Amino acid sequence: MTTTTPHRPGLRDFYENPAVPVASGPSRTLRQARILATALGPATAGHPRTVLDIGCGDGTAAATAAPLLAGHRVVGVDWSQDALARARTHLPYTVRGELTALPLRSASADAVLFSEVIEHLVDPDTALDEIRRILRPGGHLMLSTPNLAAWYNRALLLAGVQPVFSEVSLRAIHGRPGKEVVGHLRLYTPRALREFVAAAGFTVVGLKGAPFHGVPRPLRPLDRLACARPRLASILLLHARKR
């Protein structure tokens, strides 16, 4: 008589679940795209820059950014088959690949959008190594991630409450506000994010803040106000260049 061990859902199952959110708010996307558009400059005829949206999810973020990157080639990259199927309705170019070994040539991209991805990774070091490999010298990295030190998280910690964005389980929410489990494994303060990206071989150009679409409506004006101080903002927008 043989027995089989029941399958227990893991990280891969979690992210392949269509019910798991794969898109974030448009405010962060637009702010990030404006920074990148300014850095890249206008596209020249016959010589578009290649912009990779790594961890593109359902493609809505790249589609929102595309008008500001007109003339440049925007390519969505993700390892979730379900997310890519949805992304193809928004993007003309998509590539399936994992961050541990991207199926792209070295020094083949001019810029990388890396939006709300790094907080989900078991191995962010290898991810930044791969991004640096595929970027051309001087290539741009636009990274966004939740801020562990956001203004409301500081108050929550003082009250003994688990910070927003942080999670202790992939199955349910425990000890923090919110209703959705989104699979965050790592969180960064502004200082930690700057140091981490610089240690990976990038020069940090700037760090700005963006609001979080999940903040309760009465608190949204305060959240937008906090964007002027990235160390207090909900979302961190980091612009770096490959050294």
mmCIF file of C-alpha atoms in Angstrom:
data_model
loop_
_atom_site.group_PDB
_atom_site.id
_atom_site.type_symbol
_atom_site.label_atom_id
_atom_site.label_comp_id
_atom_site.label_asym_id
_atom_site.label_seq_id
_atom_site.Cartn_x
_atom_site.Cartn_y
_atom_site.Cartn_z
ATOM 1 C CA MET A 1 0.000 0.000 0.000
ATOM 2 C CA THR A 2 1.369 3.390 -0.952
ATOM 3 C CA THR A 3 0.359 6.787 0.279
ATOM 4 C CA THR A 4 0.753 10.146 -1.371
ATOM 5 C CA THR A 5 1.576 13.343 0.398
ATOM 6 C CA PRO A 6 -1.093 15.988 -0.244
ATOM 7 C CA HIS A 7 0.081 18.930 -2.303
ATOM 8 C CA ARG A 8 0.593 22.043 -0.225
ATOM 9 C CA PRO A 9 0.369 25.309 -2.142
ATOM 10 C CA GLY A 10 3.671 27.167 -2.280
ATOM 11 C CA LEU A 11 4.891 30.493 -3.629
ATOM 12 C CA ARG A 12 4.575 29.439 -7.269
ATOM 13 C CA ASP A 13 0.985 28.290 -6.745
ATOM 14 C CA PHE A 14 0.229 31.524 -4.920
ATOM 15 C CA TYR A 15 1.387 33.757 -7.771
ATOM 16 C CA GLU A 16 -0.241 31.621 -10.447
ATOM 17 C CA ASN A 17 -3.598 32.088 -8.713
ATOM 18 C CA PRO A 18 -5.652 34.535 -10.832
ATOM 19 C CA ALA A 19 -7.260 35.890 -7.658
ATOM 20 C CA VAL A 20 -3.935 37.284 -6.404
ATOM 21 C CA PRO A 21 -3.638 41.014 -7.225
ATOM 22 C CA VAL A 22 -1.042 41.715 -9.952
ATOM 23 C CA ALA A 23 -1.678 45.417 -10.503
ATOM 24 C CA SER A 24 -1.146 48.504 -8.359
ATOM 25 C CA GLY A 25 -2.530 52.007 -8.398
ATOM 26 C CA PRO A 26 -2.141 54.311 -11.430
ATOM 27 C CA SER A 27 -0.673 57.210 -9.428
ATOM 28 C CA ARG A 28 2.525 55.309 -8.699
ATOM 29 C CA THR A 29 2.738 54.124 -12.317
ATOM 30 C CA LEU A 30 2.353 57.624 -13.765
ATOM 31 C CA ARG A 31 4.888 59.172 -11.399
ATOM 32 C CA GLN A 32 7.382 56.440 -12.210
ATOM 33 C CA ALA A 33 6.803 56.725 -15.968
ATOM 34 C CA ARG A 34 7.295 60.501 -15.899
ATOM 35 C CA ILE A 35 10.665 60.104 -14.175
ATOM 36 C CA LEU A 36 11.757 57.483 -16.714
ATOM 37 C CA ALA A 37 10.475 59.476 -19.709
ATOM 38 C CA THR A 38 12.498 62.481 -18.573
ATOM 39 C CA ALA A 39 15.592 60.319 -18.085
ATOM 40 C CA LEU A 40 15.316 58.606 -21.496
ATOM 41 C CA GLY A 41 14.294 61.673 -23.473
ATOM 42 C CA PRO A 42 12.219 61.506 -26.660
ATOM 43 C CA ALA A 43 12.625 58.536 -28.968
ATOM 44 C CA THR A 44 14.567 59.183 -32.161
ATOM 45 C CA ALA A 45 13.251 57.929 -35.484
ATOM 46 C CA GLY A 46 14.316 54.339 -36.126
ATOM 47 C CA HIS A 47 16.138 54.053 -32.801
ATOM 48 C CA PRO A 48 13.647 53.304 -30.023
ATOM 49 C CA ARG A 49 14.972 52.545 -26.571
ATOM 50 C CA THR A 50 14.079 49.151 -25.095
ATOM 51 C CA VAL A 51 12.203 49.365 -21.792
ATOM 52 C CA LEU A 52 11.561 46.107 -19.934
ATOM 53 C CA ASP A 53 8.712 45.933 -17.433
ATOM 54 C CA ILE A 54 10.008 43.051 -15.308
ATOM 55 C CA GLY A 55 7.259 41.462 -13.257
ATOM 56 C CA CYS A 56 4.712 43.114 -15.540
ATOM 57 C CA GLY A 57 1.730 41.246 -14.076
ATOM 58 C CA ASP A 58 -1.377 41.820 -16.144
ATOM 59 C CA GLY A 59 0.282 44.600 -18.158
ATOM 60 C CA THR A 60 -1.897 47.458 -16.923
ATOM 61 C CA ALA A 61 1.032 49.361 -15.396
ATOM 62 C CA ALA A 62 3.062 49.182 -18.613
ATOM 63 C CA ALA A 63 -0.012 50.165 -20.644
ATOM 64 C CA THR A 64 -0.523 53.178 -18.369
ATOM 65 C CA ALA A 65 3.125 54.190 -18.786
ATOM 66 C CA ALA A 66 3.276 53.574 -22.563
ATOM 67 C CA PRO A 67 1.842 56.964 -23.677
ATOM 68 C CA LEU A 68 4.584 58.733 -21.716
ATOM 69 C CA LEU A 69 7.184 56.456 -23.343
ATOM 70 C CA ALA A 70 5.854 56.908 -26.882
ATOM 71 C CA GLY A 71 8.307 55.757 -29.527
ATOM 72 C CA HIS A 72 10.170 53.487 -27.131
ATOM 73 C CA ARG A 73 9.722 49.700 -27.173
ATOM 74 C CA VAL A 74 8.023 48.489 -23.971
ATOM 75 C CA VAL A 75 8.362 44.744 -23.305
ATOM 76 C CA GLY A 76 6.534 42.923 -20.517
ATOM 77 C CA VAL A 77 8.415 40.174 -18.661
ATOM 78 C CA ASP A 78 6.842 37.791 -16.152
ATOM 79 C CA TRP A 79 7.003 34.107 -15.214
ATOM 80 C CA SER A 80 3.298 33.685 -14.519
ATOM 81 C CA GLN A 81 1.558 32.237 -17.562
ATOM 82 C CA ASP A 82 -1.782 33.583 -16.387
ATOM 83 C CA ALA A 83 -0.446 37.116 -15.898
ATOM 84 C CA LEU A 84 1.235 37.093 -19.328
ATOM 85 C CA ALA A 85 -1.968 35.938 -21.007
ATOM 86 C CA ARG A 86 -3.656 39.022 -19.598
ATOM 87 C CA ALA A 87 -0.670 41.263 -20.341
ATOM 88 C CA ARG A 88 -0.831 40.396 -24.044
ATOM 89 C CA THR A 89 -4.132 42.280 -24.267
ATOM 90 C CA HIS A 90 -2.228 45.461 -23.330
ATOM 91 C CA LEU A 91 1.295 44.978 -24.681
ATOM 92 C CA PRO A 92 2.600 44.068 -28.159
ATOM 93 C CA TYR A 93 5.740 42.403 -26.745
ATOM 94 C CA THR A 94 5.935 39.928 -23.856
ATOM 95 C CA VAL A 95 8.595 37.473 -22.673
ATOM 96 C CA ARG A 96 8.272 34.659 -20.163
ATOM 97 C CA GLY A 97 11.221 34.378 -17.829
ATOM 98 C CA GLU A 98 12.372 34.061 -14.236
ATOM 99 C CA LEU A 99 14.468 36.638 -12.437
ATOM 100 C CA THR A 100 17.112 34.081 -11.532
ATOM 101 C CA ALA A 101 18.034 33.688 -15.234
ATOM 102 C CA LEU A 102 16.295 36.087 -17.595
ATOM 103 C CA PRO A 103 16.141 34.869 -21.240
ATOM 104 C CA LEU A 104 17.679 38.130 -22.491
ATOM 105 C CA ARG A 105 21.094 39.079 -23.823
ATOM 106 C CA SER A 106 23.523 40.967 -21.640
ATOM 107 C CA ALA A 107 23.491 44.751 -22.169
ATOM 108 C CA SER A 108 20.352 44.529 -24.320
ATOM 109 C CA ALA A 109 18.018 46.926 -22.484
ATOM 110 C CA ASP A 110 18.097 50.678 -21.967
ATOM 111 C CA ALA A 111 15.781 50.731 -18.965
ATOM 112 C CA VAL A 112 13.986 48.436 -16.557
ATOM 113 C CA LEU A 113 10.723 49.094 -14.777
ATOM 114 C CA PHE A 114 10.681 47.026 -11.597
ATOM 115 C CA SER A 115 7.390 47.937 -9.975
ATOM 116 C CA GLU A 116 6.098 46.345 -6.784
ATOM 117 C CA VAL A 117 8.178 43.197 -7.381
ATOM 118 C CA ILE A 118 11.193 43.234 -5.091
ATOM 119 C CA GLU A 119 9.065 42.876 -1.956
ATOM 120 C CA HIS A 120 7.826 39.501 -3.264
ATOM 121 C CA LEU A 121 11.245 37.932 -3.851
ATOM 122 C CA VAL A 122 13.037 35.241 -1.895
ATOM 123 C CA ASP A 123 16.344 36.248 -3.532
ATOM 124 C CA PRO A 124 16.377 39.971 -4.419
ATOM 125 C CA ASP A 125 20.189 39.946 -4.726
ATOM 126 C CA THR A 126 20.156 37.647 -7.758
ATOM 127 C CA ALA A 127 17.295 39.662 -9.245
ATOM 128 C CA LEU A 128 19.321 42.888 -9.167
ATOM 129 C CA ASP A 129 22.353 41.040 -10.526
ATOM 130 C CA GLU A 130 20.258 39.897 -13.506
ATOM 131 C CA ILE A 131 18.806 43.350 -14.059
ATOM 132 C CA ARG A 132 22.287 44.842 -14.013
ATOM 133 C CA ARG A 133 23.471 42.199 -16.488
ATOM 134 C CA ILE A 134 20.782 42.951 -19.083
ATOM 135 C CA LEU A 135 21.092 46.733 -18.792
ATOM 136 C CA ARG A 136 23.459 48.627 -21.014
ATOM 137 C CA PRO A 137 26.144 50.740 -19.282
ATOM 138 C CA GLY A 138 24.377 53.771 -17.880
ATOM 139 C CA GLY A 139 21.000 52.051 -18.264
ATOM 140 C CA HIS A 140 18.144 53.124 -16.027
ATOM 141 C CA LEU A 141 16.447 51.191 -13.229
ATOM 142 C CA MET A 142 13.060 52.460 -12.037
ATOM 143 C CA LEU A 143 12.145 50.516 -8.924
ATOM 144 C CA SER A 144 9.078 50.968 -6.739
ATOM 145 C CA THR A 145 8.232 49.205 -3.504
ATOM 146 C CA PRO A 146 6.173 49.825 -0.349
ATOM 147 C CA ASN A 147 7.830 51.830 2.399
ATOM 148 C CA LEU A 148 8.174 49.980 5.685
ATOM 149 C CA ALA A 149 8.623 53.369 7.373
ATOM 150 C CA ALA A 150 5.462 54.929 5.878
ATOM 151 C CA TRP A 151 3.805 57.510 8.134
ATOM 152 C CA TYR A 152 0.987 55.211 9.266
ATOM 153 C CA ASN A 153 3.305 52.228 9.817
ATOM 154 C CA ARG A 154 5.239 54.246 12.372
ATOM 155 C CA ALA A 155 2.028 54.838 14.311
ATOM 156 C CA LEU A 156 0.912 51.218 13.962
ATOM 157 C CA LEU A 157 4.187 49.883 15.352
ATOM 158 C CA LEU A 158 3.947 52.217 18.333
ATOM 159 C CA ALA A 159 0.507 50.719 18.969
ATOM 160 C CA GLY A 160 1.871 47.181 18.670
ATOM 161 C CA VAL A 161 0.134 46.495 15.329
ATOM 162 C CA GLN A 162 1.783 44.666 12.414
ATOM 163 C CA PRO A 163 2.714 47.251 9.713
ATOM 164 C CA VAL A 164 0.699 47.589 6.528
ATOM 165 C CA PHE A 165 2.363 45.748 3.587
ATOM 166 C CA SER A 166 3.968 43.178 5.902
ATOM 167 C CA GLU A 167 2.647 39.616 6.084
ATOM 168 C CA VAL A 168 3.255 36.593 8.261
ATOM 169 C CA SER A 169 1.274 34.087 6.159
ATOM 170 C CA LEU A 170 0.278 33.381 2.555
ATOM 171 C CA ARG A 171 -3.068 31.984 3.726
ATOM 172 C CA ALA A 172 -4.593 34.760 5.810
ATOM 173 C CA ILE A 173 -3.992 38.198 7.300
ATOM 174 C CA HIS A 174 -2.849 38.246 10.910
ATOM 175 C CA GLY A 175 -2.334 41.304 13.088
ATOM 176 C CA ARG A 176 -2.407 44.049 10.451
ATOM 177 C CA PRO A 177 -5.013 46.185 8.649
ATOM 178 C CA GLY A 178 -6.206 45.116 5.204
ATOM 179 C CA LYS A 179 -8.199 42.363 3.537
ATOM 180 C CA GLU A 180 -5.919 40.970 0.791
ATOM 181 C CA VAL A 181 -2.969 38.615 1.118
ATOM 182 C CA VAL A 182 -0.454 39.782 -1.495
ATOM 183 C CA GLY A 183 2.671 37.761 -0.697
ATOM 184 C CA HIS A 184 5.164 40.343 0.550
ATOM 185 C CA LEU A 185 8.354 38.707 1.778
ATOM 186 C CA ARG A 186 10.686 41.693 2.158
ATOM 187 C CA LEU A 187 10.144 45.339 3.037
ATOM 188 C CA TYR A 188 12.505 48.290 2.833
ATOM 189 C CA THR A 189 12.991 51.633 4.497
ATOM 190 C CA PRO A 190 14.340 54.402 2.214
ATOM 191 C CA ARG A 191 17.823 54.061 3.693
ATOM 192 C CA ALA A 192 17.879 50.279 3.313
ATOM 193 C CA LEU A 193 16.657 50.473 -0.287
ATOM 194 C CA ARG A 194 19.301 53.023 -1.278
ATOM 195 C CA GLU A 195 22.088 50.997 0.306
ATOM 196 C CA PHE A 196 20.867 47.728 -1.198
ATOM 197 C CA VAL A 197 20.635 49.078 -4.759
ATOM 198 C CA ALA A 198 23.997 50.843 -4.502
ATOM 199 C CA ALA A 199 25.659 47.638 -3.253
ATOM 200 C CA ALA A 200 24.313 45.842 -6.355
ATOM 201 C CA GLY A 201 26.346 48.072 -8.684
ATOM 202 C CA PHE A 202 24.002 50.988 -9.326
ATOM 203 C CA THR A 203 24.283 54.715 -8.729
ATOM 204 C CA VAL A 204 21.149 56.023 -7.039
ATOM 205 C CA VAL A 205 19.950 59.112 -8.929
ATOM 206 C CA GLY A 206 16.929 59.963 -6.806
ATOM 207 C CA LEU A 207 14.235 58.730 -4.468
ATOM 208 C CA LYS A 208 10.658 60.029 -4.480
ATOM 209 C CA GLY A 209 7.365 59.106 -2.865
ATOM 210 C CA ALA A 210 3.981 58.023 -4.209
ATOM 211 C CA PRO A 211 0.590 57.438 -2.560
ATOM 212 C CA PHE A 212 -0.931 54.039 -1.863
ATOM 213 C CA HIS A 213 -4.286 53.299 -3.485
ATOM 214 C CA GLY A 214 -5.355 51.204 -0.495
ATOM 215 C CA VAL A 215 -5.287 54.050 2.038
ATOM 216 C CA PRO A 216 -8.814 54.751 3.383
ATOM 217 C CA ARG A 217 -10.443 57.670 1.533
ATOM 218 C CA PRO A 218 -10.495 60.109 4.506
ATOM 219 C CA LEU A 219 -6.718 59.696 4.900
ATOM 220 C CA ARG A 220 -5.774 60.052 1.225
ATOM 221 C CA PRO A 221 -5.063 63.819 1.351
ATOM 222 C CA LEU A 222 -2.585 63.170 4.167
ATOM 223 C CA ASP A 223 -1.042 60.311 2.202
ATOM 224 C CA ARG A 224 -0.557 62.546 -0.847
ATOM 225 C CA LEU A 225 0.970 65.207 1.385
ATOM 226 C CA ALA A 226 3.450 62.652 2.742
ATOM 227 C CA CYS A 227 4.788 62.077 -0.793
ATOM 228 C CA ALA A 228 6.808 65.288 -0.444
ATOM 229 C CA ARG A 229 8.866 63.443 2.189
ATOM 230 C CA PRO A 230 9.910 60.074 0.693
ATOM 231 C CA ARG A 231 10.947 58.781 4.112
ATOM 232 C CA LEU A 232 7.273 59.059 5.159
ATOM 233 C CA ALA A 233 5.578 58.199 1.850
ATOM 234 C CA SER A 234 3.574 55.014 1.284
ATOM 235 C CA ILE A 235 5.469 53.962 -1.843
ATOM 236 C CA LEU A 236 9.157 54.497 -2.673
ATOM 237 C CA LEU A 237 10.141 55.356 -6.257
ATOM 238 C CA LEU A 238 13.863 54.858 -6.766
ATOM 239 C CA HIS A 239 15.716 55.872 -9.932
ATOM 240 C CA ALA A 240 19.188 54.387 -10.388
ATOM 241 C CA ARG A 241 21.680 53.891 -13.212
ATOM 242 C CA LYS A 242 24.022 51.007 -13.909
ATOM 243 C CA ARG A 243 27.612 51.854 -13.055
#
